[in-house]
Short mmCIF file of C-alpha atoms and ligand atoms in Angstrom, two decimals:
data_model
loop_
_atom_site.label_atom_id
_atom_site.label_comp_id
_atom_site.label_asym_id
_atom_site.label_seq_id
_atom_site.Cartn_x
_atom_site.Cartn_y
_atom_site.Cartn_z
CA MET A 1 -0.26 -17.36 -20.00
CA GLY A 2 -0.17 -15.93 -16.93
CA VAL A 3 1.52 -13.29 -14.62
CA ALA A 4 3.40 -14.23 -11.22
CA ILE A 5 5.51 -12.39 -8.85
CA ARG A 6 9.24 -13.51 -9.37
CA GLY A 7 10.69 -11.00 -6.75
CA THR A 8 10.19 -8.57 -3.72
CA GLY A 9 11.80 -5.87 -2.31
CA SER A 10 10.75 -2.78 0.07
CA ALA A 11 12.42 0.49 1.81
CA LEU A 12 11.75 2.43 4.36
CA PRO A 13 13.31 5.70 5.60
CA GLU A 14 15.45 5.69 8.27
CA LYS A 15 13.80 8.03 10.82
CA ILE A 16 11.59 6.14 13.69
CA LEU A 17 8.79 8.34 14.97
CA THR A 18 6.79 6.33 18.09
CA ASN A 19 3.69 6.79 20.11
CA PHE A 20 5.73 8.55 22.73
CA ASP A 21 6.69 11.07 20.41
CA LEU A 22 3.42 11.76 18.87
CA GLU A 23 2.45 12.25 22.87
CA LYS A 24 4.64 15.14 22.98
CA MET A 25 3.39 16.61 19.67
CA VAL A 26 -0.59 16.04 20.12
CA ASP A 27 -3.14 15.11 22.97
CA THR A 28 -2.71 11.44 22.32
CA SER A 29 -1.34 8.50 24.43
CA ASP A 30 0.56 5.35 23.32
CA GLU A 31 -2.35 3.19 24.73
CA TRP A 32 -4.94 5.12 22.53
CA ILE A 33 -3.17 4.59 19.34
CA ARG A 34 -1.70 0.88 19.91
CA GLN A 35 -5.89 -0.34 21.42
CA ARG A 36 -7.65 1.96 18.42
CA THR A 37 -5.52 1.40 15.54
CA GLY A 38 -2.58 -1.39 16.24
CA MET A 39 0.15 0.95 15.68
CA SER A 40 2.99 1.36 17.75
CA GLU A 41 5.84 3.21 15.30
CA ARG A 42 5.96 4.43 11.72
CA HIS A 43 8.92 5.64 9.69
CA ILE A 44 9.42 9.21 8.60
CA GLY A 45 10.67 10.80 5.43
CA GLN A 46 13.69 13.00 5.94
CA LYS A 47 16.12 13.21 2.80
CA GLU A 48 14.03 10.50 1.31
CA THR A 49 11.76 11.23 -1.79
CA VAL A 50 9.03 8.86 -3.11
CA PRO A 51 11.16 7.98 -6.10
CA SER A 52 14.43 7.35 -3.93
CA LEU A 53 12.46 4.75 -1.63
CA ALA A 54 10.83 3.11 -4.93
CA SER A 55 14.36 2.41 -6.72
CA ALA A 56 15.77 0.95 -3.49
CA ALA A 57 12.68 -1.33 -3.44
CA CYS A 58 12.75 -1.87 -7.02
CA ARG A 59 16.87 -2.82 -6.70
CA ARG A 60 15.63 -5.44 -3.88
CA ALA A 61 13.12 -7.09 -5.90
CA LEU A 62 14.96 -7.38 -8.87
CA GLU A 63 17.93 -8.80 -6.92
CA LYS A 64 15.09 -11.05 -5.52
CA ALA A 65 13.96 -12.13 -9.19
CA GLY A 66 17.89 -12.41 -10.31
CA LYS A 67 16.62 -9.69 -12.95
CA LYS A 68 19.00 -6.51 -14.16
CA ALA A 69 17.26 -2.98 -14.80
CA GLU A 70 18.04 -3.34 -18.36
CA GLU A 71 15.21 -6.06 -18.53
CA VAL A 72 12.74 -4.26 -16.91
CA GLU A 73 9.90 -3.60 -19.96
CA LEU A 74 7.32 -1.13 -17.30
CA ILE A 75 7.64 0.32 -14.46
CA ILE A 76 4.49 1.46 -12.61
CA VAL A 77 4.55 3.55 -9.56
CA ALA A 78 1.09 3.83 -7.33
CA THR A 79 1.84 7.25 -5.28
CA CYS A 80 -0.38 10.29 -4.09
CA THR A 81 2.84 11.97 -2.93
CA THR A 82 5.53 12.67 -5.16
CA GLU A 83 7.28 15.59 -4.43
CA MET A 84 7.06 16.36 -8.40
CA LEU A 85 4.23 17.10 -10.39
CA LEU A 86 6.61 16.15 -13.86
CA PRO A 87 8.15 13.97 -14.28
CA CYS A 88 6.08 11.37 -12.93
CA ALA A 89 7.81 9.19 -10.38
CA ALA A 90 8.17 6.37 -12.21
CA CYS A 91 10.34 7.60 -14.79
CA ARG A 92 12.65 9.37 -11.89
CA VAL A 93 12.73 5.41 -10.74
CA GLN A 94 13.41 4.34 -14.26
CA ASN A 95 16.60 7.00 -14.20
CA ILE A 96 17.54 5.68 -11.31
CA LEU A 97 17.73 2.05 -12.16
CA GLY A 98 18.73 2.63 -15.47
CA ALA A 99 16.15 0.73 -16.97
CA LYS A 100 16.18 2.66 -20.22
CA ASP A 101 13.36 0.10 -22.19
CA ALA A 102 11.01 0.26 -19.90
CA ILE A 103 7.52 2.11 -20.19
CA ALA A 104 7.01 4.09 -16.94
CA PHE A 105 4.00 5.97 -15.45
CA ASP A 106 2.63 6.56 -11.84
CA ILE A 107 -1.14 5.60 -10.82
CA ASN A 108 -2.93 7.91 -8.19
CA ALA A 109 -5.36 5.60 -6.74
CA ALA A 110 -4.18 6.47 -3.24
CA CYS A 111 -3.82 3.23 -0.20
CA GLY A 112 -5.37 1.23 -3.18
CA GLY A 113 -2.70 2.12 -5.13
CA PHE A 114 -0.51 -0.90 -5.57
CA LEU A 115 -3.47 -3.24 -6.46
CA PHE A 116 -4.78 -1.01 -9.34
CA ALA A 117 -0.76 -0.78 -10.68
CA LEU A 118 -0.76 -5.25 -9.92
CA ASN A 119 -3.90 -5.02 -12.33
CA THR A 120 -2.64 -2.78 -15.08
CA ALA A 121 0.92 -4.80 -15.05
CA HIS A 122 -1.48 -7.90 -15.58
CA HIS A 123 -3.46 -6.68 -18.30
CA TYR A 124 -0.24 -5.42 -20.14
CA ILE A 125 1.59 -8.85 -19.67
CA GLU A 126 -1.57 -10.68 -20.60
CA SER A 127 -2.54 -9.04 -23.64
CA GLY A 128 1.35 -9.62 -25.26
CA ALA A 129 2.52 -5.72 -24.57
CA CYS A 130 5.52 -6.52 -22.56
CA ASN A 131 6.56 -9.90 -20.70
CA ASN A 132 7.47 -8.52 -17.09
CA ALA A 133 7.30 -5.01 -14.83
CA LEU A 134 8.26 -3.38 -11.37
CA VAL A 135 4.91 -2.92 -9.60
CA VAL A 136 5.68 0.01 -6.71
CA GLY A 137 3.81 1.38 -4.04
CA SER A 138 5.44 4.23 -3.00
CA GLU A 139 4.22 7.05 -0.21
CA VAL A 140 6.25 9.88 1.77
CA LEU A 141 2.74 10.33 3.99
CA SER A 142 4.10 12.84 6.37
CA GLU A 143 4.82 15.87 3.68
CA ILE A 144 0.44 15.77 3.35
CA ILE A 145 -0.33 15.43 6.62
CA ASP A 146 -1.44 17.81 9.43
CA TRP A 147 1.11 17.23 12.46
CA THR A 148 -1.61 18.98 14.82
CA ASP A 149 -4.61 17.02 13.65
CA ARG A 150 -4.59 13.76 16.31
CA GLY A 151 -6.94 11.82 14.23
CA THR A 152 -4.83 11.48 11.21
CA CYS A 153 -1.17 11.87 12.22
CA VAL A 154 -1.16 9.32 14.18
CA LEU A 155 -2.16 6.92 11.58
CA PHE A 156 0.54 7.07 8.42
CA GLY A 157 3.92 6.65 7.88
CA ASP A 158 6.27 6.71 4.76
CA GLY A 159 7.83 3.71 2.84
CA SER A 160 8.02 1.65 -0.30
CA GLY A 161 7.45 -1.48 -1.52
CA ALA A 162 7.63 -3.54 -5.02
CA VAL A 163 7.35 -6.40 -6.72
CA TYR A 164 8.88 -7.66 -10.09
CA VAL A 165 6.02 -9.48 -12.26
CA GLU A 166 6.66 -11.68 -15.19
CA LYS A 167 4.63 -13.48 -17.97
CA THR A 168 4.48 -17.43 -17.07
CA GLU A 169 4.81 -20.18 -18.89
CA GLU A 170 2.02 -22.81 -19.51
CA GLY A 171 1.77 -25.60 -16.64
CA ASP A 172 3.60 -23.56 -14.45
CA GLY A 173 1.17 -23.35 -11.64
CA SER A 174 2.12 -19.86 -9.87
CA GLY A 175 0.59 -16.48 -10.82
CA ILE A 176 -2.56 -14.12 -10.33
CA ILE A 177 -6.27 -16.27 -10.63
CA GLY A 178 -8.99 -13.13 -9.35
CA MET A 179 -8.73 -9.68 -9.89
CA SER A 180 -11.55 -7.39 -8.78
CA GLN A 181 -11.35 -3.45 -8.32
CA GLY A 182 -13.57 -0.95 -7.93
CA SER A 183 -13.99 2.85 -7.59
CA ASN A 184 -16.55 5.11 -5.50
CA GLY A 185 -16.07 8.57 -6.28
CA MET A 186 -19.91 9.95 -4.52
CA ALA A 187 -17.59 8.80 -1.48
CA GLY A 188 -14.70 11.09 -2.25
CA LYS A 189 -15.33 13.71 0.56
CA MET A 190 -14.37 11.00 3.30
CA LEU A 191 -10.80 11.57 2.50
CA TYR A 192 -8.78 14.55 0.62
CA CYS A 193 -6.36 16.90 0.25
CA ARG A 194 -6.67 19.77 -2.31
CA GLY A 195 -3.08 20.27 -3.00
CA ARG A 196 0.47 20.37 -1.78
CA VAL A 197 3.92 22.16 -1.75
CA VAL A 198 6.03 21.12 -4.22
CA LYS A 199 9.38 20.64 -2.27
CA GLY A 200 12.03 23.46 -3.17
CA GLU A 201 9.48 26.05 -3.67
CA THR A 202 8.66 29.19 -1.63
CA GLU A 203 4.78 28.30 -0.32
CA PRO A 204 2.06 29.27 -2.17
CA GLU A 205 -0.55 31.85 -0.96
CA ILE A 206 -3.67 29.34 -0.70
CA ASN A 207 -4.90 28.34 2.70
CA SER A 208 -1.95 25.77 4.09
CA GLU A 209 -5.24 23.64 5.42
CA ASP A 210 -5.89 23.08 1.63
CA LEU A 211 -2.59 21.07 1.49
CA LEU A 212 -3.16 18.68 4.46
CA VAL A 213 -4.98 15.37 4.30
CA HIS A 214 -8.73 15.82 5.67
CA MET A 215 -10.37 12.67 6.92
CA ASN A 216 -13.67 11.45 8.42
CA GLY A 217 -12.12 8.53 9.97
CA GLY A 218 -15.37 6.66 11.27
CA GLU A 219 -16.83 7.13 7.44
CA VAL A 220 -13.42 5.73 6.39
CA PHE A 221 -13.56 2.52 8.78
CA LYS A 222 -17.22 1.58 7.65
CA PHE A 223 -16.45 1.69 4.16
CA ALA A 224 -13.54 -0.41 4.42
CA VAL A 225 -15.18 -3.41 6.88
CA ARG A 226 -18.29 -3.03 4.09
CA GLN A 227 -16.29 -2.65 0.85
CA VAL A 228 -13.26 -4.84 0.98
CA PRO A 229 -15.49 -8.52 2.00
CA ILE A 230 -17.45 -7.71 -1.01
CA CYS A 231 -14.20 -6.90 -3.28
CA ILE A 232 -12.27 -10.09 -1.87
CA ARG A 233 -15.29 -12.54 -2.96
CA LYS A 234 -15.42 -11.00 -6.33
CA ALA A 235 -11.65 -11.75 -6.70
CA LEU A 236 -12.73 -15.15 -5.24
CA ASP A 237 -15.68 -15.66 -7.22
CA MET A 238 -13.54 -15.45 -10.42
CA ALA A 239 -10.52 -17.32 -9.07
CA GLY A 240 -13.20 -20.51 -8.08
CA LEU A 241 -12.12 -19.91 -4.62
CA GLN A 242 -13.96 -20.08 -1.49
CA PRO A 243 -13.01 -17.88 1.78
CA GLU A 244 -11.29 -20.85 3.27
CA ASP A 245 -8.99 -21.92 0.74
CA ILE A 246 -6.76 -18.60 0.95
CA ASP A 247 -3.51 -19.62 2.90
CA MET A 248 -3.03 -15.91 3.77
CA TYR A 249 -4.89 -12.32 3.16
CA LEU A 250 -2.54 -9.62 3.04
CA LEU A 251 -4.55 -6.42 3.83
CA HIS A 252 -4.14 -2.93 3.54
CA GLN A 253 -2.23 -1.89 7.01
CA ALA A 254 -4.94 0.56 7.79
CA ASN A 255 -6.00 -0.34 11.38
CA SER A 256 -6.04 -3.53 13.04
CA ARG A 257 -9.73 -3.50 14.00
CA ILE A 258 -10.65 -2.80 10.19
CA ILE A 259 -8.54 -6.21 9.39
CA GLU A 260 -10.25 -8.18 12.52
CA SER A 261 -13.63 -7.17 11.14
CA ILE A 262 -13.19 -8.11 7.86
CA ALA A 263 -11.79 -11.85 8.83
CA LYS A 264 -14.84 -11.87 10.90
CA THR A 265 -17.15 -11.00 8.02
CA LEU A 266 -15.35 -13.63 6.08
CA LYS A 267 -15.62 -16.09 8.76
CA GLN A 268 -12.16 -16.83 8.67
CA ASP A 269 -9.06 -17.17 11.48
CA ILE A 270 -7.06 -13.65 12.26
CA LYS A 271 -3.84 -16.35 12.20
CA LYS A 272 -4.15 -16.13 8.71
CA PHE A 273 -4.19 -12.36 8.19
CA PRO A 274 -0.45 -11.11 9.31
CA MET A 275 -0.62 -7.50 10.20
CA ASN A 276 2.92 -5.12 10.47
CA MET A 277 1.56 -1.78 10.64
CA GLU A 278 2.72 -1.89 14.63
CA LYS A 279 6.02 -1.09 13.35
CA THR A 280 5.16 0.79 9.56
CA GLY A 281 1.89 2.64 10.30
CA ASN A 282 -0.13 2.87 7.12
CA THR A 283 1.78 3.37 4.20
CA SER A 284 -0.59 3.90 2.02
CA SER A 285 0.04 2.25 -1.55
CA ALA A 286 2.93 0.82 0.16
CA SER A 287 1.47 -0.86 2.90
CA ILE A 288 0.61 -4.40 1.02
CA PRO A 289 3.75 -4.81 -0.96
CA ILE A 290 5.99 -4.33 2.25
CA LEU A 291 4.16 -6.69 4.20
CA LEU A 292 4.56 -8.97 1.22
CA ASP A 293 8.31 -8.45 1.42
CA GLU A 294 8.81 -8.98 4.87
CA LEU A 295 6.59 -12.10 4.96
CA ASN A 296 8.80 -13.24 1.74
CA ARG A 297 12.11 -12.65 3.26
CA GLU A 298 11.39 -14.30 6.59
CA GLY A 299 10.59 -17.73 4.28
CA LYS A 300 6.68 -17.52 5.59
CA ILE A 301 5.05 -17.85 2.52
CA GLN A 302 5.60 -21.29 0.54
CA LYS A 303 5.37 -22.10 -2.88
CA GLY A 304 2.15 -23.15 -3.97
CA GLN A 305 0.21 -21.41 -1.36
CA LYS A 306 -3.10 -18.96 -1.98
CA LEU A 307 -2.80 -15.47 -1.05
CA MET A 308 -5.52 -12.81 -0.98
CA LEU A 309 -4.05 -8.82 -1.62
CA SER A 310 -6.64 -6.30 -0.94
CA GLY A 311 -6.78 -2.75 -0.10
CA PHE A 312 -8.64 0.50 -0.21
CA GLY A 313 -8.40 4.33 -0.29
CA ALA A 314 -9.34 7.64 -0.92
CA GLY A 315 -11.11 8.16 -4.06
CA MET A 316 -12.68 6.39 -2.44
CA THR A 317 -11.41 2.89 -4.68
CA PHE A 318 -10.79 -0.87 -3.65
CA GLY A 319 -9.23 -3.69 -5.12
CA ALA A 320 -8.27 -7.15 -4.81
CA CYS A 321 -5.92 -10.02 -6.23
CA ALA A 322 -5.84 -14.12 -5.45
CA LEU A 323 -2.82 -15.60 -6.47
CA ILE A 324 -0.72 -18.60 -6.04
CA TRP A 325 2.89 -18.31 -4.91
N1 ACO B 1 -5.71 9.98 20.78
C1 ACO B 1 -6.58 9.81 21.50
N2 ACO B 1 -7.84 10.00 21.03
C2 ACO B 1 -7.98 10.60 19.97
C3 ACO B 1 -7.32 10.56 18.82
C4 ACO B 1 -5.92 9.94 19.44
N3 ACO B 1 -5.00 9.79 18.45
N4 ACO B 1 -7.85 10.52 17.61
C5 ACO B 1 -9.12 10.57 18.06
N5 ACO B 1 -9.36 10.76 19.27
C6 ACO B 1 -10.69 10.94 19.75
C7 ACO B 1 -11.77 11.55 19.69
O1 ACO B 1 -11.82 12.86 19.19
C8 ACO B 1 -12.91 11.52 20.35
O2 ACO B 1 -13.01 11.96 21.09
P1 ACO B 1 -14.50 11.92 21.84
O3 ACO B 1 -15.24 10.84 21.87
O4 ACO B 1 -14.24 13.01 22.91
O5 ACO B 1 -14.93 13.01 20.60
C9 ACO B 1 -12.63 9.44 20.56
O6 ACO B 1 -11.19 9.56 20.33
C10 ACO B 1 -13.28 8.32 19.83
O7 ACO B 1 -12.99 8.79 18.21
P2 ACO B 1 -13.08 8.45 17.33
O8 ACO B 1 -13.10 9.12 16.01
O9 ACO B 1 -14.85 7.39 16.86
O10 ACO B 1 -11.92 6.94 17.22
P3 ACO B 1 -12.22 5.77 16.11
O11 ACO B 1 -12.03 4.57 17.25
O12 ACO B 1 -13.21 5.77 14.74
O13 ACO B 1 -10.56 5.77 15.58
C11 ACO B 1 -9.72 6.20 13.56
C12 ACO B 1 -10.23 6.65 15.49
C13 ACO B 1 -8.43 5.26 14.35
C14 ACO B 1 -9.11 7.31 12.89
C15 ACO B 1 -10.97 5.03 12.72
O14 ACO B 1 -11.61 5.85 12.77
C16 ACO B 1 -9.80 4.59 11.63
O15 ACO B 1 -8.86 3.81 11.79
N6 ACO B 1 -10.31 4.71 10.37
C17 ACO B 1 -10.14 4.56 9.10
C18 ACO B 1 -9.07 5.41 8.96
C19 ACO B 1 -8.30 5.05 7.30
O16 ACO B 1 -7.76 3.87 7.33
N7 ACO B 1 -7.71 5.62 6.53
C20 ACO B 1 -7.01 5.36 5.90
C21 ACO B 1 -7.64 5.15 4.37
S1 ACO B 1 -6.73 4.66 3.24
C22 ACO B 1 -5.78 6.08 2.42
O17 ACO B 1 -6.13 5.74 1.44
C23 ACO B 1 -5.33 7.02 3.01
#
């Protein structure tokens, strides 16, 4: 018995913030942002929330899979920006969708979260605890970004991506064939946010600096280019594959230069590494499923192709998943 992705969906807020808009907010330029990150614009939530984006992405994933919300047995939302502490985003998604029979909970592994959620769903299904799951990455990062810090505010965007996964029968040929994940809490200071204002509440009397993301961009960059290839190789080993066996690498869309460096380390053609951060920015846990959904809807993934999904994020966390489409 295996576990395969049967449907993908995504949702992005309506409002778009371009590099030219950012030029008016901080001391930066369109040219610097494009050259150093590969980004031109990103979507920013106005009335959209983590659960509203997640449920829209889930509906599209269910539609693609030809399934109804009532059939869903597990919902895992990966997020680090949900606007309510309780209940968790996944329970609110369950309520919006009417997925009354699902187990629902959140996972916070920052940008690595989608891979952690997918791995968890995989174990639930493989153990026989359930037959299917909605695995979602959803973020409204714009709420915790310091819009006066040019080193971080140009990087992030809001959005959600979801996959519907289910148990496969013997001889199916598609599904997850290797997974690896890890955490390095010792490196936690590279990227952190101490707390946040919960929407609708008055500002708490704490230093507003503590409510925003702080990042040592250079250290995060070095961490990613070193750790992601190691993590990918572990997932490849588990699947009994070599880097050249993978048709497409769908990596966390944090920076085009990080992805170029990883492609070089793995000695793989950069053409195998599709990117969409130009239009979305870094949407944290949502970036991989948004990219997967885009490629799927454009018909760019063929049945039988081998994909590698891999991400990293605050924690620091990292994960990879090899699968046959
Ligand atoms: N516009 C113009 N100049 C800028 C900007 C900007 N937006 N940001 C920084 N600079 C300046 C710096 O101040 C510095 O100037 P100085 O030389 O006068 O001191 C210069 O540009 C170079 O700065 P670096 O930090 O060395 O620039 P770098 O090439 O490393 O790019 C960046 C910075 C884009 C942040 C890069 O380090 C990066 O992408 N790191 C990874 C970040 C990341 O992936 N974070 C997400 C992790 S996942 C998650 O969980 C959220």
